[in-house]
Coordinates of C-alpha atoms and ligand atoms in Angstrom, one line a residue:
Y1 CA 4.4 -15.8 -7.5
Q2 CA 6.8 -13.3 -8.6
W3 CA 7.3 -9.8 -6.0
P4 CA 6.4 -7.9 -6.0
N5 CA 2.3 -8.9 -5.3
P6 CA 1.5 -6.4 -2.5
Q7 CA -2.2 -8.5 -2.3
Y8 CA -0.7 -12.2 -2.1
E9 CA 2.4 -10.6 0.5
A10 CA -0.4 -9.5 2.4
L11 CA -1.9 -12.4 2.4
E12 CA 1.2 -15.4 2.6
R13 CA 1.3 -13.5 5.5
M14 CA -1.6 -13.6 7.4
L15 CA -1.7 -17.2 6.2
F16 CA 1.2 -18.1 7.5
E17 CA 2.4 -15.4 10.4
G18 CA -1.2 -14.4 10.8
T19 CA -1.2 -10.5 11.5
D20 CA -1.9 -7.4 9.9
N21 CA -0.4 -5.5 7.1
N22 CA -0.8 -2.7 10.5
D23 CA 1.4 -5.7 12.3
K24 CA -1.4 -6.9 14.4
A25 CA -1.2 -10.3 15.5
T26 CA -5.2 -11.1 14.8
S27 CA -4.3 -15.5 14.7
I28 CA -3.1 -14.9 17.8
L29 CA -6.6 -15.6 19.8
T30 CA -6.6 -18.7 19.1
N31 CA -3.1 -19.7 19.3
S32 CA -3.5 -23.3 20.8
C33 CA -7.6 -23.6 20.8
A34 CA -7.2 -20.6 23.6
R35 CA -10.3 -19.9 25.0
R36 CA -11.7 -17.0 25.3
V37 CA -11.9 -14.5 28.5
S38 CA -14.9 -13.9 29.2
N39 CA -17.4 -16.2 28.0
G40 CA -15.0 -19.5 27.9
S41 CA -15.4 -20.0 24.3
P42 CA -12.6 -22.1 22.8
V43 CA -12.1 -18.9 19.8
A44 CA -11.9 -21.0 17.0
A45 CA -15.7 -22.1 17.7
E46 CA -16.9 -19.0 17.1
W47 CA -15.4 -17.9 14.7
L48 CA -15.9 -21.5 12.5
R49 CA -19.9 -20.0 13.6
L50 CA -19.7 -17.0 12.1
S51 CA -18.2 -17.9 9.0
Y52 CA -21.3 -20.7 8.8
H53 CA -23.7 -18.4 9.6
D54 CA -22.3 -16.1 7.0
S55 CA -21.5 -18.9 4.6
S56 CA -25.8 -19.9 4.7
T57 CA -27.0 -17.1 2.8
K58 CA -26.0 -19.0 -0.7
N59 CA -28.6 -19.4 -3.4
I60 CA -27.6 -22.7 -5.3
T61 CA -30.4 -21.3 -7.8
D62 CA -29.8 -18.0 -8.2
G63 CA -25.7 -17.8 -7.5
T64 CA -26.8 -15.4 -4.7
G65 CA -25.5 -14.7 -1.1
G66 CA -22.1 -17.1 1.6
L67 CA -19.7 -16.0 2.5
D68 CA -19.6 -12.4 1.8
A69 CA -19.0 -10.8 5.2
S70 CA -22.9 -10.2 5.0
I71 CA -23.3 -11.6 8.9
Y72 CA -21.7 -8.4 10.0
Y73 CA -25.0 -6.7 9.0
E74 CA -27.9 -9.7 10.6
L75 CA -26.3 -10.1 13.6
S76 CA -29.4 -8.3 15.2
R77 CA -31.9 -11.5 13.7
Q78 CA -33.1 -14.3 15.3
E79 CA -31.0 -17.0 14.4
N80 CA -27.7 -15.7 15.3
I81 CA -28.1 -15.6 18.1
G82 CA -24.5 -15.7 20.0
T83 CA -22.4 -14.1 22.4
G84 CA -19.7 -15.4 20.1
M85 CA -20.5 -13.3 17.0
G86 CA -20.2 -10.0 18.2
N87 CA -16.9 -10.4 19.3
S88 CA -15.2 -12.3 16.6
M89 CA -16.6 -9.5 14.4
N90 CA -14.2 -7.3 16.8
D91 CA -11.5 -9.4 16.1
F92 CA -11.5 -9.2 12.4
S93 CA -12.4 -5.5 12.7
A94 CA -9.3 -4.0 13.0
S95 CA -7.3 -6.0 9.8
S96 CA -9.2 -5.1 6.6
N97 CA -7.5 -3.6 4.0
K98 CA -7.7 -2.5 0.0
Y99 CA -6.5 -6.2 0.0
V100 CA -7.9 -8.0 2.6
S101 CA -11.7 -8.1 2.4
R102 CA -13.6 -8.6 5.9
S103 CA -14.9 -12.3 3.9
D104 CA -11.5 -13.2 3.6
L105 CA -11.4 -12.6 7.1
I106 CA -13.3 -14.7 7.9
A107 CA -13.0 -17.7 5.6
L108 CA -9.1 -17.6 7.6
G109 CA -10.7 -17.0 10.8
V110 CA -11.7 -20.8 10.3
V111 CA -8.3 -22.5 9.0
W112 CA -6.7 -20.4 11.8
G113 CA -9.3 -21.8 14.2
V114 CA -9.2 -25.8 13.0
A115 CA -5.8 -26.0 12.7
S116 CA -5.0 -24.5 16.5
C117 CA -7.1 -27.6 17.7
A118 CA -4.6 -30.0 15.5
G119 CA -7.4 -30.0 13.0
P120 CA -6.4 -30.4 9.3
V121 CA -5.2 -27.7 7.6
I122 CA -7.6 -26.3 5.3
P123 CA -5.9 -24.9 1.4
F124 CA -6.9 -20.3 1.4
R125 CA -8.8 -19.2 -1.8
T126 CA -8.8 -15.4 -1.7
G127 CA -10.3 -13.0 -3.4
R128 CA -14.2 -12.2 -1.4
T129 CA -15.8 -9.4 -2.4
D130 CA -17.4 -7.8 1.1
A131 CA -21.6 -7.4 0.7
T132 CA -22.1 -3.8 1.6
V133 CA -26.1 -5.6 3.0
A134 CA -27.7 -8.1 4.8
G135 CA -28.6 -10.9 3.1
R136 CA -31.0 -13.8 3.1
F137 CA -32.0 -15.6 5.5
G138 CA -30.8 -19.0 6.1
A139 CA -29.3 -20.0 9.7
P140 CA -30.7 -23.4 10.8
Q141 CA -32.1 -22.9 14.3
P142 CA -32.1 -26.0 17.1
Q143 CA -36.3 -25.5 17.1
E144 CA -36.7 -26.0 13.0
I145 CA -38.1 -29.5 11.8
L146 CA -35.0 -32.0 9.8
D147 CA -37.2 -31.3 6.7
L148 CA -36.5 -27.5 7.1
A149 CA -32.7 -28.3 7.5
I150 CA -32.0 -30.4 4.6
Q151 CA -34.0 -28.0 2.7
R152 CA -32.0 -24.7 4.5
F153 CA -27.9 -26.7 3.5
S154 CA -29.3 -27.8 -0.6
L155 CA -30.0 -24.6 -1.1
Q156 CA -26.9 -24.2 0.3
G157 CA -25.7 -27.1 -1.5
F158 CA -25.0 -29.5 0.6
N159 CA -26.2 -32.8 0.5
Q160 CA -27.8 -34.5 3.3
T161 CA -25.2 -36.7 3.9
E162 CA -23.0 -33.9 3.5
M163 CA -25.0 -31.6 6.1
I164 CA -24.9 -34.4 8.1
G165 CA -21.3 -34.3 7.6
L166 CA -20.4 -30.2 8.5
V167 CA -22.8 -30.3 11.0
A168 CA -20.3 -33.2 12.7
C169 CA -17.8 -30.9 11.9
G170 CA -18.1 -27.6 13.1
H171 CA -19.9 -29.1 16.7
T172 CA -16.5 -30.7 17.9
L173 CA -15.1 -26.9 18.9
G174 CA -17.8 -25.5 21.5
G175 CA -20.5 -25.8 22.6
V176 CA -24.0 -24.0 23.7
N177 CA -24.2 -21.1 25.0
N178 CA -26.4 -20.3 28.6
I179 CA -27.2 -16.9 28.7
D180 CA -27.8 -16.6 24.2
F181 CA -30.2 -20.6 24.3
P182 CA -31.1 -20.7 28.4
S183 CA -34.4 -22.6 27.5
I184 CA -31.0 -25.7 26.0
V185 CA -28.6 -24.9 29.0
Q186 CA -30.2 -23.7 31.9
V187 CA -27.5 -23.1 33.4
P188 CA -29.0 -19.8 35.2
G189 CA -27.4 -16.6 36.9
P190 CA -25.5 -14.6 35.2
T191 CA -22.3 -16.5 34.6
L192 CA -21.5 -17.5 31.1
F193 CA -21.4 -20.8 30.3
N194 CA -20.1 -22.4 27.6
R195 CA -21.4 -27.0 27.8
E196 CA -18.5 -28.3 25.1
F197 CA -20.7 -30.6 22.5
D198 CA -17.7 -33.0 23.2
G199 CA -16.1 -31.7 26.0
T200 CA -12.6 -32.2 23.8
D201 CA -10.5 -28.5 23.3
A202 CA -8.8 -30.5 19.6
F203 CA -11.1 -30.4 16.7
D204 CA -11.5 -34.4 16.4
N205 CA -14.3 -36.5 16.7
A206 CA -14.7 -37.3 19.5
V207 CA -18.2 -35.0 19.7
V208 CA -18.9 -39.0 17.2
L209 CA -17.9 -41.7 19.1
Q210 CA -19.6 -39.9 22.1
Y211 CA -23.1 -39.6 20.4
L212 CA -22.1 -43.6 18.8
N213 CA -21.3 -44.6 21.9
G214 CA -24.1 -42.8 23.7
T215 CA -21.8 -40.9 26.3
T216 CA -22.4 -37.5 24.6
K217 CA -23.6 -34.8 26.6
N218 CA -23.7 -32.8 23.2
P219 CA -27.1 -30.3 24.2
L220 CA -28.1 -30.8 21.2
V221 CA -28.4 -34.4 21.9
T222 CA -28.9 -34.8 25.5
I223 CA -32.2 -31.9 25.4
S224 CA -35.5 -33.6 27.4
N225 CA -36.8 -31.0 24.8
T226 CA -37.1 -32.8 21.5
L227 CA -37.7 -29.3 20.4
F228 CA -34.4 -28.4 20.6
Q229 CA -32.4 -31.8 19.0
S230 CA -31.9 -31.0 15.9
D231 CA -27.8 -32.4 16.1
L232 CA -29.7 -35.9 17.7
R233 CA -32.3 -35.9 14.4
I234 CA -29.5 -35.3 11.7
F235 CA -27.3 -37.2 13.0
Q236 CA -29.5 -40.4 12.8
S237 CA -31.6 -38.5 9.7
D238 CA -29.9 -41.3 8.0
N239 CA -29.5 -44.1 9.8
N240 CA -26.7 -43.1 11.8
A241 CA -24.6 -44.5 8.2
T242 CA -22.3 -41.3 7.6
M243 CA -21.8 -40.8 11.6
N244 CA -20.6 -44.6 11.5
L245 CA -18.1 -44.0 8.6
L246 CA -17.4 -40.3 10.7
A247 CA -16.1 -42.3 13.4
N248 CA -12.8 -43.5 11.8
P249 CA -10.3 -40.3 12.5
S250 CA -8.9 -40.9 9.4
V251 CA -12.0 -40.6 7.1
Y252 CA -13.8 -37.5 9.7
S253 CA -10.2 -35.3 9.4
A254 CA -9.6 -35.5 5.6
T255 CA -14.3 -35.5 5.3
C256 CA -13.9 -32.1 7.9
G257 CA -11.1 -30.6 5.3
S258 CA -13.2 -30.8 2.1
L259 CA -16.5 -30.1 3.5
L260 CA -15.2 -26.8 6.2
E261 CA -12.1 -26.0 3.4
R262 CA -15.5 -26.3 0.2
M263 CA -18.1 -24.0 3.5
I264 CA -15.3 -21.3 3.2
N265 CA -15.6 -21.3 -0.7
T266 CA -19.0 -21.1 -0.7
V267 CA -19.3 -17.9 -2.1
P268 CA -22.0 -15.1 -4.5
S269 CA -21.4 -16.8 -8.3
T270 CA -20.2 -12.8 -9.4
V271 CA -16.6 -13.9 -6.6
Q272 CA -12.9 -15.5 -9.1
L273 CA -11.7 -17.2 -6.2
S274 CA -8.0 -17.2 -6.7
D275 CA -5.6 -20.4 -6.8
A276 CA -4.3 -22.4 -2.7
I277 CA -2.3 -19.1 -0.9
E278 CA 1.1 -21.0 -1.2
L279 CA 3.8 -19.8 1.7
I280 CA 7.6 -17.5 -0.2
P281 CA 10.5 -20.0 1.4
F282 CA 12.0 -16.0 0.0
K283 CA 11.1 -13.3 0.7
V284 CA 11.5 -9.4 0.2
T285 CA 9.6 -8.1 3.1
R286 CA 10.5 -4.8 2.0
A287 CA 12.2 -2.7 -0.5
L288 CA 11.6 1.2 0.8
L289 CA 14.2 3.8 -1.1
T290 CA 13.6 7.2 1.5
V291 CA 15.2 9.5 3.1
E292 CA 15.9 8.9 6.7
N293 CA 18.1 10.4 9.3
S294 CA 19.5 12.3 7.1
Q295 CA 20.6 9.6 4.4
F296 CA 19.0 7.9 1.3
V297 CA 18.8 4.6 1.9
L298 CA 18.2 2.1 0.8
D299 CA 16.1 -0.5 3.7
V300 CA 15.9 -4.2 2.4
V301 CA 13.7 -6.4 4.9
I302 CA 14.2 -10.4 3.9
R303 CA 11.8 -13.1 5.7
V304 CA 14.3 -16.6 5.5
A305 CA 11.5 -20.2 6.0
I306 CA 12.6 -22.5 7.6
T307 CA 11.1 -26.0 7.7
G308 CA 12.0 -29.5 8.1
E309 CA 15.3 -30.2 9.3
D310 CA 16.6 -27.3 9.2
T311 CA 17.8 -25.0 12.3
P312 CA 17.4 -21.2 12.2
A313 CA 20.6 -19.3 11.8
S314 CA 23.1 -22.4 10.5
G315 CA 25.6 -21.5 9.0
R316 CA 23.4 -19.2 6.6
A317 CA 23.8 -15.6 5.8
I318 CA 22.8 -13.2 2.6
T319 CA 24.6 -11.2 0.6
I320 CA 22.7 -8.9 -1.6
F321 CA 23.9 -7.1 -5.0
W322 CA 22.6 -4.0 -6.7
C323 CA 23.0 -1.9 -9.4
D324 CA 23.8 2.2 -9.6
A325 CA 20.6 4.1 -11.6
Y326 CA 22.7 6.5 -13.4
G327 CA 26.5 7.3 -14.1
A328 CA 29.8 5.0 -15.2
N329 CA 27.9 1.6 -13.6
A330 CA 24.6 2.7 -14.3
G331 CA 22.9 -1.4 -14.8
C332 CA 25.7 -2.6 -13.4
A333 CA 28.1 -1.3 -16.7
G334 CA 31.2 -2.5 -16.6
G335 CA 30.3 -5.7 -14.2
V336 CA 30.5 -3.3 -10.6
A337 CA 28.0 -3.4 -8.0
G338 CA 27.3 -2.9 -4.7
T339 CA 27.5 -5.1 -2.2
S340 CA 26.9 -6.4 2.0
T341 CA 26.6 -9.3 3.7
T342 CA 24.9 -10.7 6.7
A343 CA 24.9 -13.1 8.5
S344 CA 23.3 -11.2 11.9
P345 CA 19.8 -12.1 11.9
T346 CA 17.6 -9.1 12.7
P347 CA 17.9 -8.6 16.2
F348 CA 14.7 -9.5 18.1
N349 CA 12.5 -11.5 15.4
D350 CA 9.0 -10.6 15.9
V351 CA 7.9 -12.8 13.0
L352 CA 5.5 -14.7 14.3
V353 CA 3.9 -18.0 13.0
S354 CA 0.0 -18.6 12.9
P355 CA -1.9 -21.5 13.8
V356 CA -1.2 -23.0 10.1
G357 CA 2.1 -22.5 10.3
Q358 CA 3.2 -24.1 13.5
A359 CA 0.9 -27.0 12.4
Q360 CA 2.7 -27.1 9.0
G361 CA 7.1 -26.6 10.8
I362 CA 7.5 -23.9 10.3
S363 CA 9.9 -21.0 11.8
F364 CA 10.8 -17.1 10.2
V365 CA 14.0 -16.2 10.2
E366 CA 14.2 -12.3 9.6
Y367 CA 18.0 -10.1 8.1
E368 CA 18.2 -6.1 6.6
F369 CA 20.3 -4.6 5.2
F370 CA 19.6 -0.7 6.0
L371 CA 21.9 0.7 2.7
P372 CA 23.8 3.8 2.7
I373 CA 23.4 4.9 -0.8
D374 CA 24.2 8.0 -2.6
V375 CA 21.2 9.8 -3.8
E376 CA 23.8 10.8 -7.1
K377 CA 23.7 7.1 -8.5
S378 CA 20.8 5.6 -6.6
V379 CA 19.4 1.8 -7.3
S380 CA 17.6 0.4 -9.9
N381 CA 18.1 -3.8 -9.4
F382 CA 18.9 -6.1 -6.7
W383 CA 19.5 -9.6 -5.5
F384 CA 20.7 -11.8 -3.1
E385 CA 23.3 -15.0 -2.1
L386 CA 21.3 -16.9 -0.1
F387 CA 23.7 -18.5 1.9
T388 CA 22.8 -21.9 3.6
D389 CA 25.1 -23.9 5.5
G390 CA 27.6 -23.0 3.3
V391 CA 25.8 -23.1 0.3
A392 CA 24.8 -20.5 -1.9
A393 CA 21.5 -20.3 -3.8
T394 CA 20.9 -16.6 -6.1
Q395 CA 17.7 -15.7 -4.9
D396 CA 16.4 -13.1 -8.2
N397 CA 12.7 -13.6 -8.6
G398 CA 13.4 -15.8 -11.5
G399 CA 15.3 -13.9 -13.3
A400 CA 14.1 -10.3 -12.8
G401 CA 15.4 -9.3 -9.9
F402 CA 14.3 -7.1 -7.4
A403 CA 13.7 -3.6 -9.9
V404 CA 13.4 -0.5 -8.0
Q405 CA 12.8 2.4 -9.0
D406 CA 13.6 5.6 -8.3
G407 CA 11.2 8.5 -9.5
L408 CA 8.5 8.2 -6.7
I409 CA 10.3 7.4 -3.3
F410 CA 7.5 7.3 0.2
I411 CA 9.0 9.7 3.1
P412 CA 8.3 7.8 6.2
Q413 CA 9.4 10.4 8.5
Q414 CA 8.8 13.7 6.7
G415 CA 5.3 12.4 7.7
S416 CA 2.2 13.0 10.5
A417 CA 0.0 11.3 12.9
S418 CA -2.2 12.9 15.8
G419 CA -5.3 11.9 16.3
S420 CA -7.0 9.1 18.0
S421 CA -10.9 9.0 16.9
Q422 CA -10.2 10.8 13.9
V423 CA -7.4 10.4 13.1
T424 CA -5.5 12.9 10.3
F425 CA -2.1 11.7 8.3
D426 CA 0.3 14.0 6.4
V427 CA 2.0 11.8 4.0
I428 CA 5.3 13.5 1.6
V429 CA 6.9 11.8 -0.4
G430 CA 10.0 12.4 -3.3
V431 CA 9.7 13.5 -6.9
R432 CA 12.7 12.9 -9.2
S433 CA 11.8 16.1 -10.8
Q434 CA 12.8 19.3 -10.0
N435 CA 9.3 20.0 -12.8
T436 CA 5.9 20.7 -11.4
P437 CA 4.2 17.3 -12.7
T438 CA 0.8 17.0 -14.7
S439 CA -0.7 15.5 -12.2
A440 CA 0.3 14.5 -7.9
T441 CA -3.2 12.3 -6.9
M442 CA -4.0 10.4 -2.8
N443 CA -5.7 7.7 -3.5
V444 CA -7.3 6.5 0.8
F445 CA -8.5 3.7 1.4
D446 CA -9.1 2.4 4.6
N447 CA -11.3 -0.9 4.9
T448 CA -11.1 -0.7 8.8
F449 CA -13.7 -0.1 11.3
T450 CA -15.0 0.3 14.9
G451 CA -18.4 -0.7 16.4
T452 CA -20.5 -1.6 14.0
P453 CA -19.1 -2.0 11.1
S454 CA -19.1 1.3 8.1
T455 CA -19.3 0.6 4.5
P456 CA -15.0 1.8 3.4
F457 CA -13.3 5.5 3.9
S458 CA -12.4 6.4 0.1
A459 CA -11.2 9.7 -0.5
T460 CA -9.0 11.4 -3.4
V461 CA -6.3 14.2 -2.5
Q462 CA -4.0 16.1 -4.4
L463 CA -0.8 16.5 -3.3
Q464 CA 0.5 20.2 -2.8
P465 CA 5.0 20.9 -3.0
A466 CA 6.0 20.0 0.8
T467 CA 6.1 23.4 2.2
N468 CA 6.2 21.6 6.1
A469 CA 8.9 19.3 5.4
A470 CA 12.5 19.4 4.6
I471 CA 15.4 17.1 3.9
G472 CA 18.2 19.3 3.1
P473 CA 20.1 20.6 -0.8
A474 CA 22.3 16.9 0.1
F475 CA 18.7 15.7 -1.7
A476 CA 19.0 18.1 -4.9
P477 CA 17.2 15.1 -6.9
Y478 CA 13.5 15.1 -5.2
T479 CA 11.7 17.4 -4.2
L480 CA 8.7 17.0 -2.1
Y481 CA 4.9 17.0 -2.1
G482 CA 2.4 16.2 0.7
G483 CA -0.9 15.9 1.5
T484 CA -3.6 15.7 4.1
F485 CA -6.6 14.2 5.4
T486 CA -8.2 12.7 8.3
T487 CA -9.9 9.3 8.7
P488 CA -13.4 9.3 11.0
S489 CA -14.3 8.0 13.8
S490 CA -16.2 4.5 12.3
T491 CA -12.6 3.7 11.7
A492 CA -9.7 2.1 13.1
G493 CA -7.7 5.1 11.0
L494 CA -6.2 2.5 10.1
P495 CA -5.5 3.4 6.0
T496 CA -3.3 2.3 3.0
V497 CA -3.1 5.3 0.1
D498 CA -2.1 4.9 -2.9
I499 CA 0.7 7.5 -4.6
A500 CA 0.5 8.4 -9.0
V501 CA 2.5 10.9 -10.4
Q502 CA 2.8 12.1 -14.1
V503 CA 5.9 14.1 -14.0
D504 CA 7.7 14.6 -16.9
G505 CA 6.0 12.8 -19.7
A506 CA 6.6 9.5 -16.7
N507 CA 4.1 7.9 -14.8
H508 CA 5.6 6.7 -11.0
T509 CA 3.2 5.0 -9.0
L510 CA 3.4 4.2 -5.5
D511 CA 1.0 1.2 -4.3
F512 CA -0.8 -0.1 -0.5
I513 CA 1.4 2.7 1.1
R514 CA 1.5 2.7 5.6
P515 CA 0.8 5.4 6.4
R516 CA 3.1 7.4 8.8
S517 CA 1.4 6.0 12.2
A518 CA 2.3 8.4 15.7
Q519 CA 3.3 4.6 17.1
D520 CA 6.0 5.1 14.3
T521 CA 9.5 5.8 15.6
F522 CA 12.7 6.2 13.3
P523 CA 15.6 5.1 15.4
T524 CA 19.4 5.2 14.1
H525 CA 20.4 2.7 12.9
S526 CA 23.7 1.5 12.5
L527 CA 24.0 1.2 8.7
S528 CA 25.3 -2.1 6.8
S529 CA 28.9 -1.4 5.9
V530 CA 28.6 -2.1 1.7
S531 CA 31.6 -1.9 -0.5
T532 CA 31.9 -2.7 -4.9
T533 CA 32.6 -6.0 -6.4
T534 CA 32.5 -7.2 -9.6
V535 CA 29.7 -10.0 -10.5
S536 CA 29.6 -11.1 -14.4
S537 CA 26.0 -11.3 -15.3
V538 CA 22.9 -9.4 -13.9
P539 CA 19.5 -10.2 -13.6
T540 CA 17.9 -9.4 -17.4
S541 CA 15.8 -6.2 -16.0
A542 CA 18.6 -4.6 -14.5
A543 CA 20.3 -5.4 -18.7
Ligands
HEM601 C1 -29.2 -27.7 11.4 C2 -27.6 -27.2 11.9 C3 -27.7 -26.0 13.4 C4 -28.4 -26.3 14.0 C5 -29.1 -25.8 14.7 C6 -26.7 -25.6 14.7 C7 -27.3 -24.9 16.6 C8 -25.5 -24.1 17.2 C9 -26.3 -23.5 18.6 C10 -27.2 -22.8 18.7 C11 -24.9 -23.4 19.2 C12 -23.9 -22.9 20.5 C13 -25.0 -21.3 20.4 C14 -24.0 -20.2 20.8 O1 -24.6 -21.2 22.0 O2 -23.2 -19.5 20.7 C15 -24.5 -24.4 17.9 C16 -22.8 -23.7 18.1 C17 -22.1 -23.2 17.8 N1 -21.8 -24.7 16.1 FE1 -23.5 -24.9 15.2 N2 -25.7 -25.6 14.1 C18 -25.8 -26.0 13.4 C19 -24.2 -26.8 12.2 C20 -23.4 -26.0 12.6 C21 -22.4 -26.3 11.3 C22 -22.6 -26.9 9.6 C23 -21.0 -25.4 11.7 C24 -19.9 -25.5 11.0 C25 -19.4 -26.1 10.1 C26 -22.1 -25.2 13.0 C27 -20.8 -24.6 14.0 C28 -20.8 -24.5 15.0 C29 -20.3 -24.4 15.9 C30 -18.6 -24.2 15.9 C31 -20.3 -24.2 18.0 C32 -19.6 -23.1 18.2 C33 -19.7 -22.3 18.8 C34 -19.1 -21.7 20.2 O3 -18.7 -22.2 21.3 O4 -19.5 -20.1 20.9 N3 -23.0 -25.0 13.7 N4 -24.8 -24.3 16.5

């Protein structure tokens, strides 16, 4: 990983913070293996079942199907009955975007959910692409005979032993709901009731042990109508050989970790998954050169991961260094750099930790620099020294430094958003030129949905000189351009935009920008105190 890589950064944030691009805490619903208030089912169980049913459309003979979010178009099928399905779809409906697919979110649900219930931490690879139509039928049902179940799993890429393992790994969380399967769980009346497979919330092998010692309450084993005893048929189908192996807790954990990993990586053969996403220990989460409250600023936010024995903020401080882009000291000529130091984390540390981060003992501390920058000199590049217990370590993005491009800047404060079901956005950027751009376009993308899933909203908007915005004569190098668009009510109104401007023979781009939302406010920040210093070397891209 090297900065900037907005896709990796967004997915890494999802995995370890559980927070989406709009700061929604997507994974928080399953924290501590929580149950859903509405029906009492563990959220992790609902997310796990959703992902299995999505992946069960895989056909290994022709490579089609797999975990591709086609489940959202298959929920009316008998094989996908269950209140948990629609609940889970709602949980994830507002968190997908250009870089985090709906199907990557479904896979993340398994990784978060299993970790939140003290199960194994499953590596998370990404790059799943979303189907726009239903896939083939394929999810097994309790009334089906053993041979059909074996056939179904084999078409999905799992042999009989693996089938037994997958069912034993899935049916440790949650249970069977009376309203979904009234002929299996006969608790009448309006009360929602979830009859658990093993009576424990944890992702553990109690489901196996209770089955083997004859105390199981698993309704798919104990139901008197033998037609619905699918777990019994499957568990005993190799004379309990696999179940006996899974009676060892570490074998169970390792087997489930690898089977569930294979399950979420069951994707259409056209999809190429990435390497597993890893923690970025020192992460620049914002580097926004902008005009805010009539001040040209470089707003830099750094997230430091704390692992192991470190205590948060003990003797920790961060110094930032930067080079001017123009003037006598451009590129830190003469060794002259701007600098600022902070030892104070942001006062309201709102960086959450996902169940995966929690399982790995990770916490985060965040620092922000709000640097006043001379608009004439601007910034070309920055880097850091991180002090931990008095020991300094250079953080220079693998030697390249963190390059700032000032030819095209995003100015959130000048933009606006209004409306609730259909949201109209006005996006304002500054172009560092007085000449008219040969082209200036904005591509809009919104992959969120409300209710039933819609195809993503996308639009291309030509930017125009922004007559409705003004930053004042002090920022003369910049000319303002803007564009407006309205998201349809089928989305949650959470788009990102990409901007491309061609001017003076150069191309400038901004990628994956979140436009100003109606909630965004711009309180007066206290500016970081800055000075100049002498540096002996400068990361390469600034030299
Ligand atoms: C022959 C194979 C399978 C059959 C017949 C089957 C059947 C069922 C049924 C009838 C339910 C109750 C659903 C509800 O009431 O909403 C259920 C729940 C569940 N299944 Fe399966 N299942 C099978 C395989 C799997 C696999 C392979 C997994 C995952 C690896 C899995 C994970 C789950 C989970 C987590 C629940 C609990 C859902 C909740 O509490 O909301 N199942 N299963």
